[in-house]
Amino acid sequence: MNKTILVTGGAGFIGSNFVMGWLAQSDATVINLDYLTYAGNMENLTSLEGDNRHIFVKGSIGDAELITGLLATHQPCAVVNFAAESHVDRSIHSPEDFIQTNIVGTFRLLDATRGYWNGLSTEDKAAFRFLHVSTDEVYGSLKKDDPAFSETNRYEPNSPYSASKAASDHLVRAYHHTYGLPVLTTNCSNNYGPFHFPEKLIPLLITNALANKNLPVYGDGQQIRDWLYVADHCSGIRRVLEAGRVGETYNIGGWNEMANIDIVHTVCDLLDEARPRADGKSYREQITFVTDRPGHDRRYAIDASKIEQELGWKPAETFATGIRKTVQWYLDNPEWVAHVQSGAYRDWVEKNYAGRD
Ligand code: NAD
Ligand code: TYD
């Protein structure tokens, strides 16, 4: 079977890192299907300009006809689904987009893939994989002393975002059990790294700090997330694609739980070192506690022992090394930052932060 893969959402944060990481270790062609919503950015892919192993197609995972055509033309051996609406705060303001893309879109992608897969030879059917990229947020919120999420935790999503991702995970599972589609699902913790859109905490902190703006901390800042460097998430996905057991789910995490306020302090300290403020004061001066997010999950933590024991995967970066690289990347790429802070981005910032005390 040909080694081409179809990646969806490959112009977003994790998807673009995945496509670049994939092409750095394989000569197989990548078909990159992305709808280029506000979060999709062709500037994430400029390093691939002129590389004929990368075929970009603008379109939606909700467009069954388009996907059927792409699958028939390119005959991929795998589909890796990153395409989604991904920001919790936006899901609170506009849940409808999350239902359409994450649930209906994933359904259409699955169903078109099933049609293609049914037509493959027995050998190619066995080799084919549909890998669905999901989140730890489907498991809900942990209390301080609860054990970390394992793959057998109940699904208890709390936001429209996590509920829509949970629904998509269930559809993926059902397509395996009902139709035999060879699926894999990964549930990963919070990512950070290059090309992260600055609506999310870490890039928002870096870009706001440098622009002399407030660093908004929701509530008491004691919410805990388990941070993973994006290249490690991508290597985990590659490993699951290569060796994961069909029908299984794998949690991917960094064994790195941190309270938000500690993330904020770390980013400030790194910037104080790399790009000190003109007045000699710390970027910590810009920290502002603001009204909490409604329904804010208190703690996420991933138990990544299944992927480690079964597939031998471990993150390469620690938080200390990954966050340093990340801060440096934003300092080195002011043009990328300037371009993503378009009028639409400014409208979002106004919408999300204006009503907070
Ligand atoms: P992102 O918002 O940066 O990128 C999403 C991409 O999907 C964008 O390029 C966008 O244009 C594209 N897209 C949106 N709707 C589409 C559609 N209908 N058809 C085709 N493309 C469409 O998101 P991200 O942070 O890169 O997340 C990627 C995936 O990983 C998502 O499924 C998300 O749920 C999951 N995930 C993210 C994190 C994280 O920390 N960011 C953690 C775990 C899992
Ligand atoms: P975010 O990056 O939006 O990821 P998620 O909500 O998917 O975990 O937020 C990470 C954490 O940071 C989360 O607890 C919410 C918090 N947060 C802030 O305190 N201030 C902000 O301006 C943002 C965007 C997030």
Tab-separated table of C-alpha atoms and ligand atoms in Angstrom:
chain	number	residue	atom	x	y	z
A	1	MET	CA	0.000	0.000	0.000
A	2	ASN	CA	1.222	3.497	-0.688
A	3	LYS	CA	2.535	5.332	2.377
A	4	THR	CA	0.606	8.569	1.804
A	5	ILE	CA	-1.288	9.887	4.816
A	6	LEU	CA	-4.220	12.293	5.008
A	7	VAL	CA	-3.874	14.783	7.856
A	8	THR	CA	-6.783	17.053	8.769
A	9	GLY	CA	-6.283	20.365	10.584
A	10	GLY	CA	-2.644	20.424	9.536
A	11	ALA	CA	-2.470	24.230	9.397
A	12	GLY	CA	-3.307	24.554	13.100
A	13	PHE	CA	-0.947	24.452	16.052
A	14	ILE	CA	-0.450	20.722	16.634
A	15	GLY	CA	-1.341	19.646	13.093
A	16	SER	CA	1.347	21.860	11.515
A	17	ASN	CA	3.942	20.622	13.997
A	18	PHE	CA	2.862	17.068	13.153
A	19	VAL	CA	3.123	17.565	9.378
A	20	MET	CA	6.597	19.114	9.684
A	21	GLY	CA	7.700	16.396	12.118
A	22	TRP	CA	6.323	13.691	9.835
A	23	LEU	CA	8.118	14.976	6.742
A	24	ALA	CA	11.340	15.281	8.719
A	25	GLN	CA	11.355	11.515	9.257
A	26	SER	CA	9.520	10.089	6.230
A	27	ASP	CA	9.443	10.567	2.474
A	28	ALA	CA	5.769	9.633	2.272
A	29	THR	CA	3.394	12.271	0.909
A	30	VAL	CA	1.126	14.161	3.306
A	31	ILE	CA	-2.250	15.410	2.088
A	32	ASN	CA	-3.097	18.278	4.429
A	33	LEU	CA	-6.822	19.102	4.537
A	34	ASP	CA	-7.593	22.252	6.503
A	35	TYR	CA	-10.532	24.610	6.386
A	36	LEU	CA	-8.344	27.572	7.424
A	37	THR	CA	-10.603	28.863	10.163
A	38	TYR	CA	-9.229	31.665	12.368
A	39	ALA	CA	-6.897	29.031	13.896
A	40	GLY	CA	-5.528	27.704	10.613
A	41	ASN	CA	-2.491	29.559	9.330
A	42	MET	CA	-0.515	28.892	6.154
A	43	GLU	CA	2.415	30.745	7.743
A	44	ASN	CA	2.806	27.719	10.038
A	45	LEU	CA	3.780	25.753	6.934
A	46	THR	CA	6.144	28.135	5.133
A	47	SER	CA	9.104	25.798	5.765
A	48	LEU	CA	7.346	23.294	3.461
A	49	GLU	CA	6.966	25.657	0.498
A	50	GLY	CA	8.230	23.924	-2.641
A	51	ASP	CA	8.238	20.513	-0.949
A	52	ASN	CA	6.201	18.288	-3.263
A	53	ARG	CA	5.649	15.710	-0.507
A	54	HIS	CA	3.188	18.190	1.053
A	55	ILE	CA	-0.130	18.681	-0.741
A	56	PHE	CA	-2.343	21.304	0.874
A	57	VAL	CA	-6.099	21.245	0.250
A	58	LYS	CA	-8.395	23.927	1.652
A	59	GLY	CA	-11.633	22.284	2.716
A	60	SER	CA	-13.700	20.947	5.574
A	61	ILE	CA	-13.865	17.552	7.250
A	62	GLY	CA	-17.631	18.136	7.017
A	63	ASP	CA	-17.465	17.969	3.196
A	64	ALA	CA	-18.054	14.257	2.546
A	65	GLU	CA	-17.790	14.604	-1.227
A	66	LEU	CA	-14.430	16.352	-1.030
A	67	ILE	CA	-13.035	13.752	1.369
A	68	THR	CA	-14.328	10.855	-0.717
A	69	GLY	CA	-12.572	12.355	-3.740
A	70	LEU	CA	-9.300	12.944	-1.851
A	71	LEU	CA	-9.258	9.383	-0.517
A	72	ALA	CA	-9.985	7.912	-3.971
A	73	THR	CA	-7.302	10.035	-5.636
A	74	HIS	CA	-4.483	9.693	-3.120
A	75	GLN	CA	-5.182	6.227	-1.644
A	76	PRO	CA	-3.723	7.000	1.815
A	77	CYS	CA	-2.795	4.283	4.300
A	78	ALA	CA	-3.926	6.434	7.227
A	79	VAL	CA	-6.092	9.382	8.210
A	80	VAL	CA	-4.917	11.465	11.188
A	81	ASN	CA	-7.662	13.768	12.426
A	82	PHE	CA	-6.554	16.975	14.140
A	83	ALA	CA	-9.260	19.221	12.668
A	84	ALA	CA	-11.385	20.735	15.419
A	85	GLU	CA	-12.546	23.820	17.183
A	86	SER	CA	-10.158	23.705	20.119
A	87	HIS	CA	-10.556	26.641	22.503
A	88	VAL	CA	-12.672	26.198	25.656
A	89	ASP	CA	-13.407	29.919	26.050
A	90	ARG	CA	-14.687	30.148	22.473
A	91	SER	CA	-16.867	27.081	23.109
A	92	ILE	CA	-18.486	28.990	25.971
A	93	HIS	CA	-19.249	31.965	23.702
A	94	SER	CA	-20.183	29.997	20.537
A	95	PRO	CA	-20.844	26.283	21.156
A	96	GLU	CA	-22.545	25.688	17.785
A	97	ASP	CA	-19.262	25.699	15.816
A	98	PHE	CA	-17.959	22.983	18.142
A	99	ILE	CA	-20.949	20.757	17.515
A	100	GLN	CA	-20.667	21.218	13.744
A	101	THR	CA	-16.932	20.662	13.394
A	102	ASN	CA	-16.053	18.313	16.220
A	103	ILE	CA	-19.130	16.096	16.100
A	104	VAL	CA	-20.752	16.392	12.655
A	105	GLY	CA	-17.386	16.929	10.936
A	106	THR	CA	-15.781	13.920	12.587
A	107	PHE	CA	-18.825	11.834	11.686
A	108	ARG	CA	-18.573	12.834	8.001
A	109	LEU	CA	-14.851	12.155	7.944
A	110	LEU	CA	-15.375	8.751	9.558
A	111	ASP	CA	-18.175	7.835	7.213
A	112	ALA	CA	-16.305	8.855	4.053
A	113	THR	CA	-13.276	6.937	5.344
A	114	ARG	CA	-15.421	3.857	5.935
A	115	GLY	CA	-16.599	3.969	2.305
A	116	TYR	CA	-12.996	4.161	1.077
A	117	TRP	CA	-11.753	1.497	3.478
A	118	ASN	CA	-14.490	-0.929	2.419
A	119	GLY	CA	-13.176	-0.783	-1.129
A	120	LEU	CA	-9.568	-1.668	-0.232
A	121	SER	CA	-7.976	-5.090	-0.728
A	122	THR	CA	-7.933	-7.374	2.333
A	123	GLU	CA	-4.256	-6.622	2.894
A	124	ASP	CA	-4.676	-2.843	2.589
A	125	LYS	CA	-7.753	-2.919	4.820
A	126	ALA	CA	-5.712	-4.577	7.547
A	127	ALA	CA	-2.885	-2.051	7.225
A	128	PHE	CA	-5.141	1.044	7.189
A	129	ARG	CA	-5.528	3.252	10.311
A	130	PHE	CA	-7.838	6.113	11.312
A	131	LEU	CA	-6.164	7.961	14.171
A	132	HIS	CA	-8.317	10.435	16.075
A	133	VAL	CA	-6.514	13.101	18.094
A	134	SER	CA	-8.410	13.918	21.273
A	135	THR	CA	-7.944	15.517	24.652
A	136	ASP	CA	-7.724	14.642	28.345
A	137	GLU	CA	-10.545	17.140	28.932
A	138	VAL	CA	-13.104	14.436	28.043
A	139	TYR	CA	-12.439	12.883	31.475
A	140	GLY	CA	-13.615	15.982	33.342
A	141	SER	CA	-11.985	17.542	36.370
A	142	LEU	CA	-9.838	15.903	39.066
A	143	LYS	CA	-9.732	16.749	42.741
A	144	LYS	CA	-6.358	17.552	44.297
A	145	ASP	CA	-5.560	14.004	45.436
A	146	ASP	CA	-7.331	11.980	42.726
A	147	PRO	CA	-5.148	9.653	40.666
A	148	ALA	CA	-4.276	10.898	37.174
A	149	PHE	CA	-6.594	10.016	34.252
A	150	SER	CA	-6.110	6.536	32.860
A	151	GLU	CA	-7.748	5.209	29.674
A	152	THR	CA	-10.485	3.556	31.756
A	153	ASN	CA	-11.646	6.756	33.465
A	154	ARG	CA	-15.297	7.640	32.925
A	155	TYR	CA	-16.013	10.354	30.392
A	156	GLU	CA	-17.291	13.400	32.313
A	157	PRO	CA	-16.823	16.376	29.982
A	158	ASN	CA	-17.706	19.772	31.462
A	159	SER	CA	-17.382	22.338	28.672
A	160	PRO	CA	-19.029	22.473	25.250
A	161	TYR	CA	-15.519	21.887	23.847
A	162	SER	CA	-14.816	18.755	25.883
A	163	ALA	CA	-18.373	17.471	25.384
A	164	SER	CA	-17.987	17.788	21.614
A	165	LYS	CA	-14.604	16.022	21.704
A	166	ALA	CA	-16.121	13.274	23.893
A	167	ALA	CA	-18.904	12.798	21.346
A	168	SER	CA	-16.347	12.518	18.536
A	169	ASP	CA	-14.360	9.929	20.525
A	170	HIS	CA	-17.550	7.884	20.941
A	171	LEU	CA	-18.254	8.027	17.210
A	172	VAL	CA	-14.730	6.818	16.463
A	173	ARG	CA	-15.190	3.950	18.905
A	174	ALA	CA	-18.556	3.061	17.368
A	175	TYR	CA	-17.103	2.956	13.835
A	176	HIS	CA	-14.651	0.347	15.045
A	177	HIS	CA	-17.135	-1.784	16.931
A	178	THR	CA	-19.912	-1.560	14.356
A	179	TYR	CA	-18.076	-1.457	11.039
A	180	GLY	CA	-14.625	-2.766	11.933
A	181	LEU	CA	-12.844	0.447	10.870
A	182	PRO	CA	-9.273	0.157	12.262
A	183	VAL	CA	-9.244	3.167	14.586
A	184	LEU	CA	-6.896	4.506	17.238
A	185	THR	CA	-7.647	7.344	19.650
A	186	THR	CA	-5.144	9.452	21.568
A	187	ASN	CA	-6.157	11.632	24.527
A	188	CYS	CA	-3.470	14.174	25.231
A	189	SER	CA	-2.886	16.800	27.893
A	190	ASN	CA	-2.266	20.536	27.274
A	191	ASN	CA	0.334	21.183	24.591
A	192	TYR	CA	2.666	24.157	24.231
A	193	GLY	CA	5.388	25.088	21.747
A	194	PRO	CA	5.995	26.906	18.435
A	195	PHE	CA	3.033	28.044	16.297
A	196	HIS	CA	0.604	28.029	19.259
A	197	PHE	CA	-2.184	30.528	18.581
A	198	PRO	CA	-2.066	33.284	21.243
A	199	GLU	CA	-5.623	32.784	22.485
A	200	LYS	CA	-4.284	29.915	24.646
A	201	LEU	CA	-2.555	30.544	27.964
A	202	ILE	CA	1.177	30.177	27.241
A	203	PRO	CA	1.433	32.085	23.931
A	204	LEU	CA	-1.014	34.680	25.289
A	205	LEU	CA	1.295	35.275	28.243
A	206	ILE	CA	4.395	35.629	26.079
A	207	THR	CA	2.822	37.938	23.517
A	208	ASN	CA	0.947	40.058	26.079
A	209	ALA	CA	4.065	40.424	28.224
A	210	LEU	CA	6.130	41.659	25.275
A	211	ALA	CA	3.347	44.049	24.237
A	212	ASN	CA	3.256	45.532	27.750
A	213	LYS	CA	-0.286	44.232	28.310
A	214	ASN	CA	-1.888	42.561	31.318
A	215	LEU	CA	-1.275	38.866	31.970
A	216	PRO	CA	-4.832	37.677	32.766
A	217	VAL	CA	-5.042	34.861	35.315
A	218	TYR	CA	-8.508	33.343	35.670
A	219	GLY	CA	-9.823	32.967	39.223
A	220	ASP	CA	-7.154	32.104	41.801
A	221	GLY	CA	-4.657	30.717	39.266
A	222	GLN	CA	-4.464	27.422	41.158
A	223	GLN	CA	-5.985	25.320	38.366
A	224	ILE	CA	-3.663	22.523	37.332
A	225	ARG	CA	-2.826	21.332	33.817
A	226	ASP	CA	-0.346	18.646	32.686
A	227	TRP	CA	1.835	20.333	30.054
A	228	LEU	CA	3.464	18.505	27.138
A	229	TYR	CA	5.815	19.977	24.517
A	230	VAL	CA	4.104	19.753	21.119
A	231	ALA	CA	6.915	17.792	19.404
A	232	ASP	CA	6.498	15.119	22.087
A	233	HIS	CA	2.773	14.903	21.406
A	234	CYS	CA	3.588	14.447	17.712
A	235	SER	CA	6.136	11.694	18.401
A	236	GLY	CA	3.537	9.971	20.604
A	237	ILE	CA	0.983	10.069	17.781
A	238	ARG	CA	3.538	8.649	15.316
A	239	ARG	CA	4.290	5.835	17.738
A	240	VAL	CA	0.596	5.001	18.237
A	241	LEU	CA	0.058	5.051	14.468
A	242	GLU	CA	2.973	2.690	14.000
A	243	ALA	CA	2.364	0.204	16.798
A	244	GLY	CA	-0.871	0.971	18.671
A	245	ARG	CA	-3.400	-1.840	18.992
A	246	VAL	CA	-6.431	-1.267	16.773
A	247	GLY	CA	-9.517	-0.083	18.671
A	248	GLU	CA	-7.456	1.075	21.667
A	249	THR	CA	-7.133	4.507	23.202
A	250	TYR	CA	-3.818	5.865	24.486
A	251	ASN	CA	-3.351	8.744	26.919
A	252	ILE	CA	-0.402	10.990	26.081
A	253	GLY	CA	1.013	13.286	28.751
A	254	GLY	CA	4.124	14.914	30.076
A	255	TRP	CA	4.062	13.850	33.729
A	256	ASN	CA	4.193	17.557	34.362
A	257	GLU	CA	1.372	18.963	36.455
A	258	MET	CA	1.620	22.662	37.152
A	259	ALA	CA	-0.671	25.314	38.587
A	260	ASN	CA	-1.448	28.135	36.148
A	261	ILE	CA	0.129	30.753	38.372
A	262	ASP	CA	3.415	28.805	38.329
A	263	ILE	CA	3.283	28.748	34.522
A	264	VAL	CA	2.787	32.511	34.560
A	265	HIS	CA	5.751	33.021	36.894
A	266	THR	CA	7.978	30.746	34.795
A	267	VAL	CA	7.168	32.631	31.585
A	268	CYS	CA	7.786	35.988	33.298
A	269	ASP	CA	11.122	34.823	34.689
A	270	LEU	CA	12.320	33.531	31.309
A	271	LEU	CA	11.352	36.795	29.635
A	272	ASP	CA	13.052	38.795	32.417
A	273	GLU	CA	16.220	36.919	31.509
A	274	ALA	CA	15.915	36.930	27.705
A	275	ARG	CA	14.239	40.306	27.048
A	276	PRO	CA	14.311	42.439	30.227
A	277	ARG	CA	11.748	45.224	30.515
A	278	ALA	CA	13.101	48.695	29.799
A	279	ASP	CA	12.204	49.859	33.335
A	280	GLY	CA	14.169	46.983	34.896
A	281	LYS	CA	11.062	45.621	36.641
A	282	SER	CA	9.822	42.057	36.276
A	283	TYR	CA	7.103	41.026	33.831
A	284	ARG	CA	5.374	39.682	36.967
A	285	GLU	CA	4.218	43.311	37.484
A	286	GLN	CA	1.788	42.738	34.580
A	287	ILE	CA	-0.046	39.813	36.245
A	288	THR	CA	-3.761	40.578	36.717
A	289	PHE	CA	-6.247	38.234	38.369
A	290	VAL	CA	-9.523	38.323	36.416
A	291	THR	CA	-13.000	36.770	36.686
A	292	ASP	CA	-12.867	33.005	36.378
A	293	ARG	CA	-13.970	30.966	33.361
A	294	PRO	CA	-17.492	29.533	33.911
A	295	GLY	CA	-17.341	25.831	34.796
A	296	HIS	CA	-13.534	26.006	34.954
A	297	ASP	CA	-12.050	22.497	35.380
A	298	ARG	CA	-9.782	22.481	38.414
A	299	ARG	CA	-7.231	19.855	37.538
A	300	TYR	CA	-6.167	17.609	34.646
A	301	ALA	CA	-3.422	15.000	34.939
A	302	ILE	CA	-2.495	12.175	32.595
A	303	ASP	CA	-1.306	8.738	33.578
A	304	ALA	CA	0.789	7.933	30.502
A	305	SER	CA	1.924	4.497	31.648
A	306	LYS	CA	-0.013	2.580	28.964
A	307	ILE	CA	1.746	4.219	26.026
A	308	GLU	CA	5.054	3.974	27.868
A	309	GLN	CA	4.735	0.291	28.775
A	310	GLU	CA	3.073	-0.957	25.574
A	311	LEU	CA	4.779	1.235	23.014
A	312	GLY	CA	7.912	2.438	24.771
A	313	TRP	CA	7.047	6.126	24.258
A	314	LYS	CA	8.276	8.843	26.611
A	315	PRO	CA	8.490	12.623	26.206
A	316	ALA	CA	11.929	13.905	25.194
A	317	GLU	CA	11.514	17.369	26.734
A	318	THR	CA	11.090	18.383	30.340
A	319	PHE	CA	8.970	21.440	31.027
A	320	ALA	CA	12.149	23.409	31.783
A	321	THR	CA	13.666	22.662	28.354
A	322	GLY	CA	10.407	22.896	26.412
A	323	ILE	CA	9.252	26.228	27.836
A	324	ARG	CA	12.677	27.792	27.245
A	325	LYS	CA	12.554	26.740	23.565
A	326	THR	CA	8.999	28.036	23.305
A	327	VAL	CA	9.734	31.476	24.753
A	328	GLN	CA	12.762	31.757	22.467
A	329	TRP	CA	10.656	30.791	19.430
A	330	TYR	CA	8.217	33.635	20.110
A	331	LEU	CA	11.110	36.073	20.580
A	332	ASP	CA	12.606	34.909	17.272
A	333	ASN	CA	9.340	35.115	15.305
A	334	PRO	CA	7.826	38.584	15.815
A	335	GLU	CA	6.425	38.627	12.269
A	336	TRP	CA	4.434	35.433	12.807
A	337	VAL	CA	3.073	36.944	16.029
A	338	ALA	CA	2.191	40.245	14.358
A	339	HIS	CA	0.347	38.482	11.541
A	340	VAL	CA	-1.782	36.250	13.797
A	341	GLN	CA	-2.818	39.261	15.867
A	342	SER	CA	-5.177	40.364	13.115
A	343	GLY	CA	-8.398	42.327	13.503
A	344	ALA	CA	-10.288	39.067	14.148
A	345	TYR	CA	-7.878	38.198	16.970
A	346	ARG	CA	-8.329	41.638	18.518
A	347	ASP	CA	-12.132	41.202	18.340
A	348	TRP	CA	-11.792	37.908	20.251
A	349	VAL	CA	-9.605	39.478	22.940
A	350	GLU	CA	-12.174	42.230	23.370
A	351	LYS	CA	-15.028	39.697	23.590
A	352	ASN	CA	-13.311	37.362	26.065
A	353	TYR	CA	-11.592	39.816	28.392
A	354	ALA	CA	-13.671	43.005	28.336
A	355	GLY	CA	-16.363	41.670	30.665
A	356	ARG	CA	-13.908	40.340	33.285
A	357	ASP	CA	-13.108	42.405	36.391
B	1	NAD	P1	-6.003	24.568	16.535
B	1	NAD	O1	-7.264	25.269	16.893
B	1	NAD	O2	-4.711	25.292	16.623
B	1	NAD	O3	-6.097	24.021	15.022
B	1	NAD	C1	-7.244	23.422	14.516
B	1	NAD	C2	-7.087	23.360	13.006
B	1	NAD	O4	-8.245	22.699	12.462
B	1	NAD	C3	-6.998	24.723	12.322
B	1	NAD	O5	-5.969	24.713	11.365
B	1	NAD	C4	-8.350	24.882	11.651
B	1	NAD	O6	-8.310	25.672	10.474
B	1	NAD	C5	-8.698	23.428	11.334
B	1	NAD	N1	-10.136	23.202	11.182
B	1	NAD	C6	-11.147	23.665	11.958
B	1	NAD	N2	-12.326	23.247	11.476
B	1	NAD	C7	-12.054	22.473	10.391
B	1	NAD	C8	-12.854	21.743	9.479
B	1	NAD	N3	-14.190	21.721	9.564
B	1	NAD	N4	-12.237	21.038	8.496
B	1	NAD	C9	-10.868	21.074	8.366
B	1	NAD	N5	-10.081	21.767	9.187
B	1	NAD	C10	-10.664	22.457	10.186
B	1	NAD	O7	-6.015	23.267	17.415
B	1	NAD	P2	-4.788	22.434	18.036
B	1	NAD	O8	-4.458	22.988	19.347
B	1	NAD	O9	-3.748	22.270	16.999
B	1	NAD	O10	-5.508	21.031	18.290
B	1	NAD	C11	-5.532	20.008	17.282
B	1	NAD	C12	-6.282	18.812	17.808
B	1	NAD	O11	-5.648	18.330	18.997
B	1	NAD	C13	-7.733	19.115	18.190
B	1	NAD	O12	-8.529	18.023	17.792
B	1	NAD	C14	-7.691	19.240	19.705
B	1	NAD	O13	-8.929	18.848	20.273
B	1	NAD	C15	-6.606	18.256	20.043
B	1	NAD	N6	-5.856	18.538	21.291
B	1	NAD	C16	-5.331	19.783	21.512
B	1	NAD	C17	-4.593	20.004	22.677
B	1	NAD	C18	-3.943	21.333	22.943
B	1	NAD	O14	-3.383	21.540	24.028
B	1	NAD	N7	-3.948	22.276	22.014
B	1	NAD	C19	-4.419	18.972	23.606
B	1	NAD	C20	-4.979	17.711	23.342
B	1	NAD	C21	-5.691	17.515	22.171
B	2	TYD	P1	-6.034	27.158	27.796
B	2	TYD	O1	-4.677	27.419	27.230
B	2	TYD	O2	-7.206	27.885	27.241
B	2	TYD	O3	-6.244	25.574	27.726
B	2	TYD	P2	-7.426	24.648	28.402
B	2	TYD	O4	-8.529	25.517	28.856
B	2	TYD	O5	-7.810	23.784	27.245
B	2	TYD	O6	-6.747	23.901	29.517
B	2	TYD	O7	-5.977	27.453	29.356
B	2	TYD	C1	-5.040	26.818	30.198
B	2	TYD	C2	-5.353	27.221	31.611
B	2	TYD	O8	-5.074	28.631	31.750
B	2	TYD	C3	-6.804	27.050	31.979
B	2	TYD	O9	-6.894	26.627	33.360
B	2	TYD	C4	-7.411	28.430	31.826
B	2	TYD	C5	-6.241	29.331	32.168
B	2	TYD	N1	-6.219	30.653	31.492
B	2	TYD	C6	-6.021	31.810	32.222
B	2	TYD	O10	-5.876	31.777	33.473
B	2	TYD	N2	-6.006	33.008	31.562
B	2	TYD	C7	-6.187	33.100	30.213
B	2	TYD	O11	-6.194	34.235	29.656
B	2	TYD	C8	-6.369	31.889	29.459
B	2	TYD	C9	-6.559	31.921	27.967
B	2	TYD	C10	-6.367	30.683	30.134
